[in-house]
C-alpha cells in the first residue's frame, strides 16, 4: 500500500510568492492533518479534516494560510503571500479514524527567501 | 492550556535499556501516544496508551499513569538504528487531535 504522498518534497521560493503544498492521504483514511515542524516551535497541528470537512483550524497561524480538501484523496495547504518565517517542514498525516495512529508523509521542506 | 515535558536529550550504549519520561498537563485527555522520527524523516507511530498500565510491542514498551499525568517509553536492547527523536503526544479534546511534546533526541553509542 502506498503511504501518504506529499508534493513537492522541497520548495524554495521568494517571499511574497504563493506556495501550494499537496497531499494524498492513504486510501480509506477519513482523517487528514497538516502539521508544521520547526526547531523553535516543534511539531504543531495546523488543521484537521474529518470526512473532508475542516474540524479544527485553530492552529492556522494567520489568514495567509488556507487549506482545502475537495475530495477524500486530495488536500492542499496554501500560503499567500509567503514570508521567510514560514520556512519549515510541513507534514501531512492521515488516519483511518479519530483514535487511530496517524501515518505521516515524508514532508515538504519549504524555504522562503 | 496544555503542556508536555520530556527530556531534550538522552544518550545510551548499544544493548542498554533507556526510559524516556513524559509529563503532561491538559484538559480533555484521552490518551498518550509515542512517535519516532529519524533525522529528515517522517514521524512514525510507536505506541498508544489510553488506559493505565504497560503496553509492550517487541523491544519497545509504553506506560501510562493517568492519575500522575505521566507516561514513559522504554526501549530495550538498544540498537544503533534506534538513534532518533522520540515524541510523546497527548490525544485530547472532542476532535481527539494530537498535541506533540518537543521531542527527546536519543543517541545510541557503540
Short mmCIF file of C-alpha atoms in Angstrom, two decimals:
data_model
loop_
_atom_site.label_atom_id
_atom_site.label_comp_id
_atom_site.label_asym_id
_atom_site.label_seq_id
_atom_site.Cartn_x
_atom_site.Cartn_y
_atom_site.Cartn_z
CA UNK A 1 0.00 0.00 0.00
CA UNK A 2 1.20 3.49 -0.78
CA UNK A 3 1.67 5.74 2.20
CA UNK A 4 0.74 9.40 2.48
CA UNK A 5 2.15 11.19 -0.55
CA UNK A 6 3.22 14.80 -0.37
CA UNK A 7 4.48 17.09 -3.09
CA UNK A 8 6.73 18.83 -3.67
CA UNK A 9 9.44 17.34 -1.42
CA UNK A 10 11.37 20.60 -1.49
CA UNK A 11 10.31 24.13 -2.34
CA UNK A 12 12.45 27.24 -2.42
CA UNK A 13 10.79 30.49 -3.34
CA UNK A 14 10.99 34.20 -2.73
CA UNK A 15 8.91 35.99 -0.15
CA UNK A 16 5.62 37.26 -1.44
CA UNK A 17 5.08 34.29 -3.74
CA UNK A 18 2.18 31.91 -3.40
CA UNK A 19 3.08 28.43 -2.21
CA UNK A 20 0.84 25.37 -2.59
CA UNK A 21 1.60 22.12 -0.82
CA UNK A 22 -0.23 18.94 -1.81
CA UNK A 23 -1.17 15.78 -0.01
CA UNK A 24 -2.73 12.47 -0.98
CA UNK A 25 -3.83 10.53 2.10
CA UNK A 26 -3.87 6.76 2.40
CA UNK A 27 -6.92 5.33 0.66
CA UNK A 28 -9.72 4.67 3.14
CA UNK A 29 -8.41 7.07 5.76
CA UNK A 30 -11.06 9.63 6.65
CA UNK A 31 -8.99 11.94 8.84
CA UNK A 32 -6.30 14.24 7.46
CA UNK A 33 -3.92 16.51 9.34
CA UNK A 34 -1.49 19.25 8.33
CA UNK A 35 1.47 19.89 10.66
CA UNK A 36 4.38 22.32 10.62
CA UNK A 37 7.73 21.46 12.21
CA UNK A 38 10.42 23.97 13.16
CA UNK A 39 13.29 23.89 15.62
CA UNK A 40 11.75 26.68 17.66
CA UNK A 41 8.14 25.53 17.84
CA UNK A 42 8.39 21.77 17.30
CA UNK A 43 5.58 19.86 15.61
CA UNK A 44 2.40 21.95 15.50
CA UNK A 45 -1.02 20.92 14.25
CA UNK A 46 -2.27 23.46 11.71
CA UNK A 47 -5.61 21.99 10.64
CA UNK A 48 -7.55 18.74 10.87
CA UNK A 49 -10.15 17.40 8.41
CA UNK A 50 -12.59 14.60 9.06
CA UNK A 51 -14.51 13.24 6.06
CA UNK A 52 -13.23 16.20 4.02
CA UNK A 53 -14.67 18.74 6.47
CA UNK A 54 -12.37 21.04 8.45
CA UNK A 55 -12.87 20.24 12.14
CA UNK A 56 -10.21 22.33 13.84
CA UNK A 57 -8.23 25.10 12.16
CA UNK A 58 -7.21 26.87 15.35
CA UNK A 59 -3.56 26.13 14.60
CA UNK A 60 -3.53 28.00 11.30
CA UNK A 61 -1.20 30.89 12.06
CA UNK A 62 -2.95 33.64 10.14
CA UNK A 63 -5.09 34.49 7.17
CA UNK A 64 -2.21 33.96 4.79
CA UNK A 65 -2.67 30.22 5.36
CA UNK A 66 -5.57 28.29 3.90
CA UNK A 67 -6.30 24.59 3.45
CA UNK A 68 -8.81 22.69 1.38
CA UNK A 69 -9.87 19.10 0.97
CA UNK A 70 -12.06 18.92 -2.13
CA UNK A 71 -12.32 15.13 -2.00
CA UNK A 72 -11.21 12.15 0.06
CA UNK A 73 -7.98 11.68 -1.87
CA UNK A 74 -6.53 15.18 -2.05
CA UNK A 75 -5.76 18.17 0.13
CA UNK A 76 -3.82 21.40 -0.32
CA UNK A 77 -2.21 23.86 2.06
CA UNK A 78 -1.68 27.28 0.55
CA UNK A 79 0.38 30.21 1.79
CA UNK A 80 -0.22 33.57 0.12
CA UNK A 81 1.80 35.71 0.39
CA UNK A 82 4.69 33.68 1.80
CA UNK A 83 7.16 35.13 4.32
CA UNK A 84 10.62 33.94 5.46
CA UNK A 85 9.19 32.92 8.86
CA UNK A 86 7.04 30.34 7.06
CA UNK A 87 10.18 28.32 6.33
CA UNK A 88 9.64 24.90 7.92
CA UNK A 89 8.93 21.27 7.16
CA UNK A 90 5.22 20.77 6.51
CA UNK A 91 3.84 17.29 7.13
CA UNK A 92 0.56 15.80 6.09
CA UNK A 93 -0.78 12.82 8.02
CA UNK A 94 -3.85 10.64 7.72
CA UNK A 95 -5.59 8.11 9.93
CA UNK A 96 -8.47 5.66 9.49
CA UNK A 97 -10.35 7.10 12.44
CA UNK A 98 -10.31 9.57 15.28
CA UNK A 99 -8.41 7.39 17.75
CA UNK A 100 -6.23 5.56 15.26
CA UNK A 101 -2.48 6.10 14.70
CA UNK A 102 -1.56 8.82 12.28
CA UNK A 103 0.54 7.98 9.23
CA UNK A 104 2.82 10.80 8.14
CA UNK A 105 4.06 11.69 4.69
CA UNK A 106 7.72 12.48 4.06
CA UNK A 107 7.06 16.20 4.35
CA UNK A 108 7.69 19.27 2.23
CA UNK A 109 10.80 21.24 3.12
CA UNK A 110 9.86 24.86 2.45
CA UNK A 111 12.37 27.68 2.31
CA UNK A 112 11.17 31.23 1.80
CA UNK A 113 13.99 33.60 0.84
CA UNK B 1 -3.79 25.40 28.02
CA UNK B 2 -1.77 22.27 27.71
CA UNK B 3 1.88 21.39 28.16
CA UNK B 4 4.07 18.36 27.75
CA UNK B 5 7.54 17.92 29.18
CA UNK B 6 10.14 15.41 28.09
CA UNK B 7 13.93 15.47 28.30
CA UNK B 8 15.64 17.11 25.34
CA UNK B 9 18.46 14.57 25.06
CA UNK B 10 19.29 11.05 26.22
CA UNK B 11 22.44 9.05 25.48
CA UNK B 12 22.90 5.31 25.98
CA UNK B 13 25.03 2.46 24.65
CA UNK B 14 24.07 -0.42 22.41
CA UNK B 15 22.33 -3.22 24.26
CA UNK B 16 21.27 -0.98 27.14
CA UNK B 17 17.79 -0.05 28.32
CA UNK B 18 16.59 3.55 28.25
CA UNK B 19 13.44 5.21 29.58
CA UNK B 20 12.09 8.46 28.17
CA UNK B 21 9.64 10.18 30.50
CA UNK B 22 6.77 12.46 29.60
CA UNK B 23 4.64 14.53 31.92
CA UNK B 24 1.62 16.42 30.69
CA UNK B 25 -0.97 18.96 31.72
CA UNK B 26 -4.07 19.11 29.60
CA UNK B 27 -7.83 19.10 29.67
CA UNK B 28 -9.94 16.56 27.85
CA UNK B 29 -7.22 13.90 27.96
CA UNK B 30 -7.90 10.70 26.03
CA UNK B 31 -4.52 9.03 25.77
CA UNK B 32 -0.77 9.25 25.23
CA UNK B 33 0.99 8.34 22.01
CA UNK B 34 4.66 7.93 21.14
CA UNK B 35 6.22 8.65 17.75
CA UNK B 36 9.75 8.13 16.42
CA UNK B 37 11.41 10.46 13.93
CA UNK B 38 14.77 9.89 12.29
CA UNK B 39 16.67 12.94 11.03
CA UNK B 40 14.98 14.30 7.94
CA UNK B 41 12.26 11.68 8.08
CA UNK B 42 8.57 11.36 8.80
CA UNK B 43 7.31 10.71 12.34
CA UNK B 44 6.23 7.09 12.71
CA UNK B 45 3.80 5.71 15.25
CA UNK B 46 5.20 3.53 18.05
CA UNK B 47 2.51 3.08 20.68
CA UNK B 48 -0.65 4.41 22.30
CA UNK B 49 -1.90 4.16 25.88
CA UNK B 50 -5.47 5.06 26.68
CA UNK B 51 -5.60 3.18 29.97
CA UNK B 52 -3.20 2.97 32.88
CA UNK B 53 -0.53 0.33 32.61
CA UNK B 54 2.11 -1.06 30.34
CA UNK B 55 1.80 -1.78 26.62
CA UNK B 56 4.54 -3.93 25.09
CA UNK B 57 5.48 -4.11 21.42
CA UNK B 58 8.68 -6.02 20.86
CA UNK B 59 11.66 -4.12 22.24
CA UNK B 60 9.52 -1.08 22.98
CA UNK B 61 7.09 -0.64 25.87
CA UNK B 62 4.99 2.33 26.92
CA UNK B 63 3.45 3.12 30.27
CA UNK B 64 0.73 5.50 31.38
CA UNK B 65 -0.46 6.71 34.78
CA UNK B 66 -3.46 8.98 34.30
CA UNK B 67 -3.60 9.92 37.97
CA UNK B 68 0.00 11.16 37.81
CA UNK B 69 -0.31 12.69 34.30
CA UNK B 70 2.81 10.75 33.45
CA UNK B 71 3.99 8.24 30.93
CA UNK B 72 7.20 6.77 29.62
CA UNK B 73 8.64 4.94 26.66
CA UNK B 74 11.01 2.09 27.45
CA UNK B 75 13.45 0.91 24.81
CA UNK B 76 15.28 -2.35 25.46
CA UNK B 77 18.26 -3.96 23.77
CA UNK B 78 19.15 -0.67 22.17
CA UNK B 79 20.46 -0.73 18.61
CA UNK B 80 22.28 1.95 16.65
CA UNK B 81 19.22 2.36 14.44
CA UNK B 82 17.22 3.49 17.49
CA UNK B 83 19.10 6.81 17.40
CA UNK B 84 16.28 9.23 16.62
CA UNK B 85 13.93 11.75 18.18
CA UNK B 86 11.06 10.42 20.25
CA UNK B 87 7.90 12.45 20.76
CA UNK B 88 5.16 11.96 23.27
CA UNK B 89 1.79 13.31 22.18
CA UNK B 90 -1.45 13.69 24.07
CA UNK B 91 -4.74 12.91 22.39
CA UNK B 92 -7.24 15.42 23.66
CA UNK B 93 -10.44 17.33 23.00
CA UNK B 94 -13.66 16.41 21.29
CA UNK B 95 -11.81 16.04 17.99
CA UNK B 96 -9.13 13.95 19.72
CA UNK B 97 -6.31 15.66 17.90
CA UNK B 98 -2.69 15.17 18.92
CA UNK B 99 -0.54 17.74 20.68
CA UNK B 100 3.14 16.83 20.47
CA UNK B 101 5.90 17.36 23.01
CA UNK B 102 9.16 18.95 21.96
CA UNK B 103 10.88 15.60 21.49
CA UNK B 104 13.78 13.70 23.04
CA UNK B 105 16.89 13.16 20.94
CA UNK B 106 18.21 9.66 21.69
CA UNK B 107 21.79 8.90 20.77
CA UNK B 108 22.91 5.27 20.90
CA UNK B 109 26.66 4.82 21.16
CA UNK B 110 28.58 1.72 20.09
#
